[in-house]
């Protein structure tokens, strides 16, 4: 059986090379006589895997020394709560940019821990673009500005990093490692692993050290300062997910790092948008400057053909193109692990489908 091109938004495709290596090492991890899943997280074998993964991520993203790398659990969703829990000290206000479903969830969670403020929103334009810098209005006493650089469901991506004089917090779940970013512009970057890093069950957080320990008395597993102090191992971490993330980091290095990935990702996205824009049968509503490189939603002019499109795509080895249940239509998620050949195959399929049905 051949591997299909899987356009799932998450858990998403992993590089075949990575899965093959994991398969080859599964029973006897590098001569240890056991699977990496079966050894203590405090033993030398796993600690080496953990330290190498942190180091490789630091290299890939050029993470400055005044930042900690944390491996957390509970998904990005849990961090919607733990971030205000850790940062909204007395009377401070959590500021949010609202650009789609994920940023809405983030602000809803923060309301439980303190005051929040919408610093900009594009909801009245149906989330078809990112707000501009000059539209961002912070509240008094702002603790931070949280935003979602890439809205996975709507396919809206910021083409700039907002500049504010409070810590900038970014939910990069669906865009981390897809292009180079200047980490020093951020207070916190966090990402659920299952889109561009590895298997679900793991969150990667990059946090500036001065943001640790601002609020006292938190449960230790939710307290970023405690997690940092314990090398992300207050309790048993998701060891297999960390191991696999480490293999993905090595794979990214072999591809030439995030600079090389950015070139391929931009090319993949541009040709797919071109195919959609060049057609009378398919369309994408997002403003060109805010179009995501990672998640490309599109709709058919004749929605009654949606299920025909999906069935025939699947027969052609193009999986999971159905859009999010909240917006309908189609969505192609084309993260780092989606080969350019997969995008080419989708474009060929789109052309052929239009020819047949338009
Ligand atoms: C997928 C996703 C989430 C949710 O991640 P979970 O790990 O399922 O909690 C949050 N934010 C963004 C931008 C996402 O793409």
Coordinates of N, CA and C and ligand atoms in Angstrom, one line a residue, residues 74-77 80 102 148 150 152 171 173-174 192 194-195, ligand 1:
X74 N -1.5 18.7 27.3 CA -2.9 19.3 27.3 C -3.2 20.1 26.0
X75 N -2.4 20.0 25.1 CA -2.7 20.7 23.8 C -2.5 22.2 23.9
X76 N -2.7 22.8 22.7 CA -2.7 24.3 22.7 C -3.8 24.8 23.5
X77 N -4.9 24.1 23.5 CA -6.1 24.5 24.2 C -5.9 24.7 25.7
X80 N -4.4 28.0 26.4 CA -5.4 29.1 26.4 C -5.7 29.5 27.8
X102 N -9.7 30.2 16.5 CA -8.7 29.8 17.6 C -8.5 31.0 18.5
X148 N -2.9 34.9 17.0 CA -2.8 33.7 16.3 C -2.2 33.9 14.9
X150 N -1.3 32.2 12.5 CA -2.0 31.5 11.4 C -3.3 30.9 12.0
X152 N -5.8 28.4 11.6 CA -5.8 27.1 10.9 C -7.1 26.8 10.2
X171 N 0.2 32.0 19.4 CA -0.2 30.6 19.2 C 0.2 30.2 17.8
X173 N 0.6 27.2 16.6 CA 0.3 25.7 16.4 C 0.4 25.3 14.9
X174 N -0.1 26.1 14.0 CA -0.1 25.7 12.6 C 0.9 26.4 11.7
X192 N 0.8 23.4 19.6 CA 0.5 22.0 19.7 C 1.3 21.3 18.6
X194 N 0.9 18.6 16.8 CA 0.3 17.7 15.8 C 0.1 18.3 14.4
X195 N 0.5 19.6 14.2 CA 0.5 20.1 12.8 C 1.8 20.1 12.1
Ligands
LIG1 C1 -5.1 23.0 16.3 C2 -5.0 24.3 16.9 C3 -5.2 24.5 18.3 C4 -5.8 23.4 19.2 O1 -4.8 22.4 19.5 P1 -5.1 21.3 20.5 O2 -3.7 20.7 20.7 O3 -6.1 20.4 19.9 O4 -5.6 21.9 21.8 C5 -5.1 25.7 18.8 N1 -4.7 26.8 18.1 C6 -4.4 26.6 16.8 C7 -3.9 27.8 15.9 C8 -4.5 25.4 16.2 O5 -4.3 25.2 14.9

